[in-house]
Coordinates of C-alpha atoms and ligand atoms in Angstrom, one line a residue:
X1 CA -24.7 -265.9 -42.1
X2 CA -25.7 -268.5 -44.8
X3 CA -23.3 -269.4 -47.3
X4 CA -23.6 -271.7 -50.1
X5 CA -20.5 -273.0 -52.9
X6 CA -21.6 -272.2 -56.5
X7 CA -19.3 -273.4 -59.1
X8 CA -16.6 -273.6 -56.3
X9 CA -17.3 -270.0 -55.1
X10 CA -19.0 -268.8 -52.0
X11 CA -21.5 -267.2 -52.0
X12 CA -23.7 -265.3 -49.1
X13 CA -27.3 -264.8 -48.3
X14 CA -28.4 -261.7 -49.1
X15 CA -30.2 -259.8 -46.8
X16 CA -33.0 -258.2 -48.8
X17 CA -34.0 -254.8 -48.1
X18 CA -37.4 -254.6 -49.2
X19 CA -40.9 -252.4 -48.3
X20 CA -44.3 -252.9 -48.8
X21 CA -45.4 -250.2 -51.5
X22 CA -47.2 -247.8 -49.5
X23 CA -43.7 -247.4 -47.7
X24 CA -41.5 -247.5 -50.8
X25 CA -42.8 -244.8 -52.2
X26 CA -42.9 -242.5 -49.1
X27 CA -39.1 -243.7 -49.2
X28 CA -38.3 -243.0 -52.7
X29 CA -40.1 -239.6 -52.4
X30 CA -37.9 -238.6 -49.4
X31 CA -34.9 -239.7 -51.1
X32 CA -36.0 -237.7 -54.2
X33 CA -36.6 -234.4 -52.3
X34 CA -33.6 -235.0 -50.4
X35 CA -31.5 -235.5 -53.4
X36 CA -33.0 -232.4 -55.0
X37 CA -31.2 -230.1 -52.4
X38 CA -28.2 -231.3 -53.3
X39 CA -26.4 -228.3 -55.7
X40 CA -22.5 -227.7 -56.2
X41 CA -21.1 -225.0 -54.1
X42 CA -18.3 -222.7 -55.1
X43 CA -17.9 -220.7 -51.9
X44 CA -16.7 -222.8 -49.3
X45 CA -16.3 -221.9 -45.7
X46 CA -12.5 -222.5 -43.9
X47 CA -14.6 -224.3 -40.9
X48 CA -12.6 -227.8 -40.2
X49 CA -14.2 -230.8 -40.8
X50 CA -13.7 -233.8 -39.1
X51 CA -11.9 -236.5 -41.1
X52 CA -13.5 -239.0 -40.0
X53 CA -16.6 -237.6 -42.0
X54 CA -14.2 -237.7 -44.9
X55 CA -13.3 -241.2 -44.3
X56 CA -17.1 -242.2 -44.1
X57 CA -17.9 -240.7 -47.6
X58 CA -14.5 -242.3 -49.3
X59 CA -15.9 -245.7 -48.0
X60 CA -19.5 -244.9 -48.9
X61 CA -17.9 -244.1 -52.7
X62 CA -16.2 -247.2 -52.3
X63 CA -19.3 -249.1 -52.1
X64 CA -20.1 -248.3 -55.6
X65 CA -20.2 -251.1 -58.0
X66 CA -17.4 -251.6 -60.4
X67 CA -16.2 -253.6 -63.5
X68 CA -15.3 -256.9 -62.1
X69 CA -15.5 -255.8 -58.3
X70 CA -11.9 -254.3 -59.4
X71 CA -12.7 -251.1 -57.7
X72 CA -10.3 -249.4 -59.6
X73 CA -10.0 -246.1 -57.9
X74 CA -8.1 -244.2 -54.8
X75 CA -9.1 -240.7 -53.0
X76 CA -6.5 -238.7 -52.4
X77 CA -7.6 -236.6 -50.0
X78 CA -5.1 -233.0 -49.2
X79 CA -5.6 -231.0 -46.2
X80 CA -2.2 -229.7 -46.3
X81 CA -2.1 -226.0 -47.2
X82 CA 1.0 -225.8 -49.3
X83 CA -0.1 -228.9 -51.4
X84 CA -3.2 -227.2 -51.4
X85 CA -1.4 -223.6 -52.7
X86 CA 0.4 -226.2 -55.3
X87 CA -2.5 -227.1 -57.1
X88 CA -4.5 -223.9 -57.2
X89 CA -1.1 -222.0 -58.8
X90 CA -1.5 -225.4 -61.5
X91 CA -4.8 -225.3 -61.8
X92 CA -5.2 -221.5 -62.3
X93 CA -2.5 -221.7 -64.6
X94 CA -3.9 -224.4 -66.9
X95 CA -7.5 -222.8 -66.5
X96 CA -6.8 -219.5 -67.1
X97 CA -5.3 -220.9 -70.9
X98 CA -8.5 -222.4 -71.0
X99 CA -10.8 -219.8 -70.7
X100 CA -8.6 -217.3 -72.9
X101 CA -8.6 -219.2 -75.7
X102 CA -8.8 -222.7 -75.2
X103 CA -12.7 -222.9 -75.0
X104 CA -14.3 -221.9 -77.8
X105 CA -16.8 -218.9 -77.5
X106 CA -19.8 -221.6 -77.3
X107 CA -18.4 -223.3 -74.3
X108 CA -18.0 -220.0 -72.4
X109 CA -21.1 -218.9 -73.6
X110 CA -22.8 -221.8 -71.8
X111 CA -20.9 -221.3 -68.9
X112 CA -22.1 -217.8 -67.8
X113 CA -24.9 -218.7 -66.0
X114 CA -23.1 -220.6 -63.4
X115 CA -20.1 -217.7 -62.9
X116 CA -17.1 -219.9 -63.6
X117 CA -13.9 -218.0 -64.6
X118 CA -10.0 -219.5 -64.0
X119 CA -9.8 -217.7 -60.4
X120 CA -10.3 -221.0 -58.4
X121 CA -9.8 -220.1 -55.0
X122 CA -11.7 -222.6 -53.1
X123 CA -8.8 -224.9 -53.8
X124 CA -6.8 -223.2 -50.7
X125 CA -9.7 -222.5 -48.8
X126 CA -12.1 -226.1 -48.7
X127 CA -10.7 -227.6 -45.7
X128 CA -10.3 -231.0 -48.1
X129 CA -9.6 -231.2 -51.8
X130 CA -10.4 -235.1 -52.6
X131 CA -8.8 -235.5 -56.5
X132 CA -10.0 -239.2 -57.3
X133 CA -7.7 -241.4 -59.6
X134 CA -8.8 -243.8 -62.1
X135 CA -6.7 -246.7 -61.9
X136 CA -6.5 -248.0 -65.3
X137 CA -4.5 -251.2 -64.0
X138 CA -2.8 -253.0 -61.2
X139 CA 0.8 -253.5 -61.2
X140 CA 1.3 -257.6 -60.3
X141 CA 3.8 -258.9 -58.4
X142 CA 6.0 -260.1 -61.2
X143 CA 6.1 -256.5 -62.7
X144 CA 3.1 -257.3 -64.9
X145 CA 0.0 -255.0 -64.9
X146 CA -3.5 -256.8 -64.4
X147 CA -6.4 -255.4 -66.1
X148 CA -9.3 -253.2 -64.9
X149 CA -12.6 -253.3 -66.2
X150 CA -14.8 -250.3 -67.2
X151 CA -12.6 -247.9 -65.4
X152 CA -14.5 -245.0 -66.2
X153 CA -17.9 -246.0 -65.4
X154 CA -17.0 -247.9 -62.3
X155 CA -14.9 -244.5 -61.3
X156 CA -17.8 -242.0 -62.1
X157 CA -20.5 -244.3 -60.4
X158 CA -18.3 -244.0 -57.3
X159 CA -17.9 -240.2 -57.3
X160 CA -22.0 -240.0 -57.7
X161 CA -21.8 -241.8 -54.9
X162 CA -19.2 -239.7 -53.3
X163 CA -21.2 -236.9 -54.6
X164 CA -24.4 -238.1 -52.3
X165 CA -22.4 -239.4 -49.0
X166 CA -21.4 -235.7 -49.1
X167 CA -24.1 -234.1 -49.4
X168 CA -25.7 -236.7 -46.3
X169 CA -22.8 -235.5 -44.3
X170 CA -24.4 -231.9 -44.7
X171 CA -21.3 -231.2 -46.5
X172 CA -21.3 -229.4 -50.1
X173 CA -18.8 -230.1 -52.9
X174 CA -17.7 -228.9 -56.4
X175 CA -16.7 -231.1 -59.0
X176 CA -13.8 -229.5 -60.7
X177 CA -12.4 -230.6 -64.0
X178 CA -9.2 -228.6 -64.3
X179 CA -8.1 -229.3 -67.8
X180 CA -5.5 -230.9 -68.6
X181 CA -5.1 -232.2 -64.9
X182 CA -2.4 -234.8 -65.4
X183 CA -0.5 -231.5 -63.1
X184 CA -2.2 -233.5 -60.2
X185 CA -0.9 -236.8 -61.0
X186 CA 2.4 -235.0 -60.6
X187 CA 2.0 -232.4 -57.5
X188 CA 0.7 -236.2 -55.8
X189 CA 3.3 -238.0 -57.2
X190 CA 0.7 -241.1 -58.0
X191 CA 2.2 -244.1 -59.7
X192 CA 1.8 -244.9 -63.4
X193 CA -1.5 -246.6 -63.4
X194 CA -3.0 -244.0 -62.0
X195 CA -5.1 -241.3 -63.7
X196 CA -6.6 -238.2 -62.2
X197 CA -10.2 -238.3 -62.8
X198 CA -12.2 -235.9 -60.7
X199 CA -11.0 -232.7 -58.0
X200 CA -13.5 -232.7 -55.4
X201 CA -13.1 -229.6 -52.8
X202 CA -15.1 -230.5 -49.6
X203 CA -16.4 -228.2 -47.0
X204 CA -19.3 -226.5 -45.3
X205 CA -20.8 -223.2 -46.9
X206 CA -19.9 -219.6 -46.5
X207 CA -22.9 -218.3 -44.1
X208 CA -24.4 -216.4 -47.1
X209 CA -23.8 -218.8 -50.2
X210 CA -26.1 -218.1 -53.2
X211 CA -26.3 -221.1 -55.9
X212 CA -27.1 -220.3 -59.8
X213 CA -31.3 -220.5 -60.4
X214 CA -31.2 -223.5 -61.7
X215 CA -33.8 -226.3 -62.9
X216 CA -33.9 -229.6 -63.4
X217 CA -35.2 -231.4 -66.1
X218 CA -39.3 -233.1 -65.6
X219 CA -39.6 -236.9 -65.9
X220 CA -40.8 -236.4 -69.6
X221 CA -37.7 -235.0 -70.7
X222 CA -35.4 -237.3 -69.1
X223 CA -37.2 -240.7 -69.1
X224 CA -38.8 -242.8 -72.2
X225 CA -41.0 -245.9 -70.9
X226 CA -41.5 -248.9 -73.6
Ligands
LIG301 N1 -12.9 -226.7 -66.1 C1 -13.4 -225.4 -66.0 C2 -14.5 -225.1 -66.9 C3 -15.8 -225.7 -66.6 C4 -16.4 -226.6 -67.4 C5 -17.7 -227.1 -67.2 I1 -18.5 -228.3 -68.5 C6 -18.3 -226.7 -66.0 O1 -19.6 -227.2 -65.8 C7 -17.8 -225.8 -65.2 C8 -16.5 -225.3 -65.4 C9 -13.6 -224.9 -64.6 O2 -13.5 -225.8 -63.7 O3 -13.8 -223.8 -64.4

């Protein structure tokens, strides 16, 4: 490995991963219809998963780039069934307020197409649910708390990232946004600097899963060139 000292800090070569055209665009194109299978799953399958799978996409996540390297986030990851039975009794609770009165009429309106109500019972039957804390700062040794950096970018570039190692694995997800969710922070007694950010249920498919008839937006809509 070639290292070289910059301003008193080591840096290392890096290894560039490069392709002639031709070949970077047959890559980009697989990657593109590959990505496009990806869709969010709401039945999930009781099939086990091996954790080491789970371990591989947490450390994929992980690779994700963050606000001063600070990588301010941790995966909890709960396979155990009464934890499991915890949060779906808080999460049902808090959503049910929420969609019988808390969201306004517009919100539900938009909603309908994708079958959402407060019944969330994937939370006891995903074999994993990952809920991923921000960590908004570090507690130093002297009882001082060090600062993080862009926590909420840095922590929703690594669940895209989770998002995709996932969907590699040939596992589906479901990003769920129980709200309010500090119930988690609670249930997982996490330490004050941390803040749940995203519930992630992992699993395999029920045999017969059907997915909303969805599209996605064309490159016009999406993207301006200057
Ligand atoms: N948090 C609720 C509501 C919900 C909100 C959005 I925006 C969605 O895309 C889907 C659901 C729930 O999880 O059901």
């Amino acid at each position: 490995m070639k290292t070289k000292l910059i301003d008193g800090y080591e840096y290392i070569e890096y290894i560039k991963e490069t392709y002639p055209e031709e070949e970077a665009l047959e890559r980009s194109q697989a990657f593109r219809n590959w990505m496009e299978k990806r869709r969010t799953v709401r039945d999930f399958s009781d099939r086990p998963v091996p954790k080491e799978l789970i371990d591989n996409v947490i450390l994929s996540a992980s690779t994700a780039p963050s606000g001063a390297h600070k990588q301010p986030w941790t995966f909890c990851v709960v396979a155990d069934p009464e934890i499991k039975a915890k949060i779906r009794v808080e999460a049902e609770k808090e959503e049910y307020e929420s969609y019988n009165g808390r969201m306004p009429e517009e919100w539900l309106e938009a909603l309908k197409p994708l079958g959402t109500d407060w019944h969330k019972p994937f939370l006891e039957i995903a074999p994993y649910l990952i809920i991923v804390f921000r960590r908004n700062w570090e507690p130093a040794e002297d009882g001082s708390r060090k600062n993080n950096y862009y926590v909420s970018e840095s922590v929703g570039l690594a669940c895209g990232f989770l998002l995709a190692a996932i969907h590699d694995a040939g596992l589906v997800a479901l990003t769920h946004t129980p709200s309010p969710m500090n119930f988690l922070s609670k249930v997982l007694e996490r330490p004050e600097n941390e803040k749940p950010f995203l519930l992630i249920p992992v699993g395999y498919p029920v045999d017969d899963t059907y997915v909303p008839n969805i599209t996605r937006k064309r490159i016009e809509d999406i993207a301006v060139y200057y």
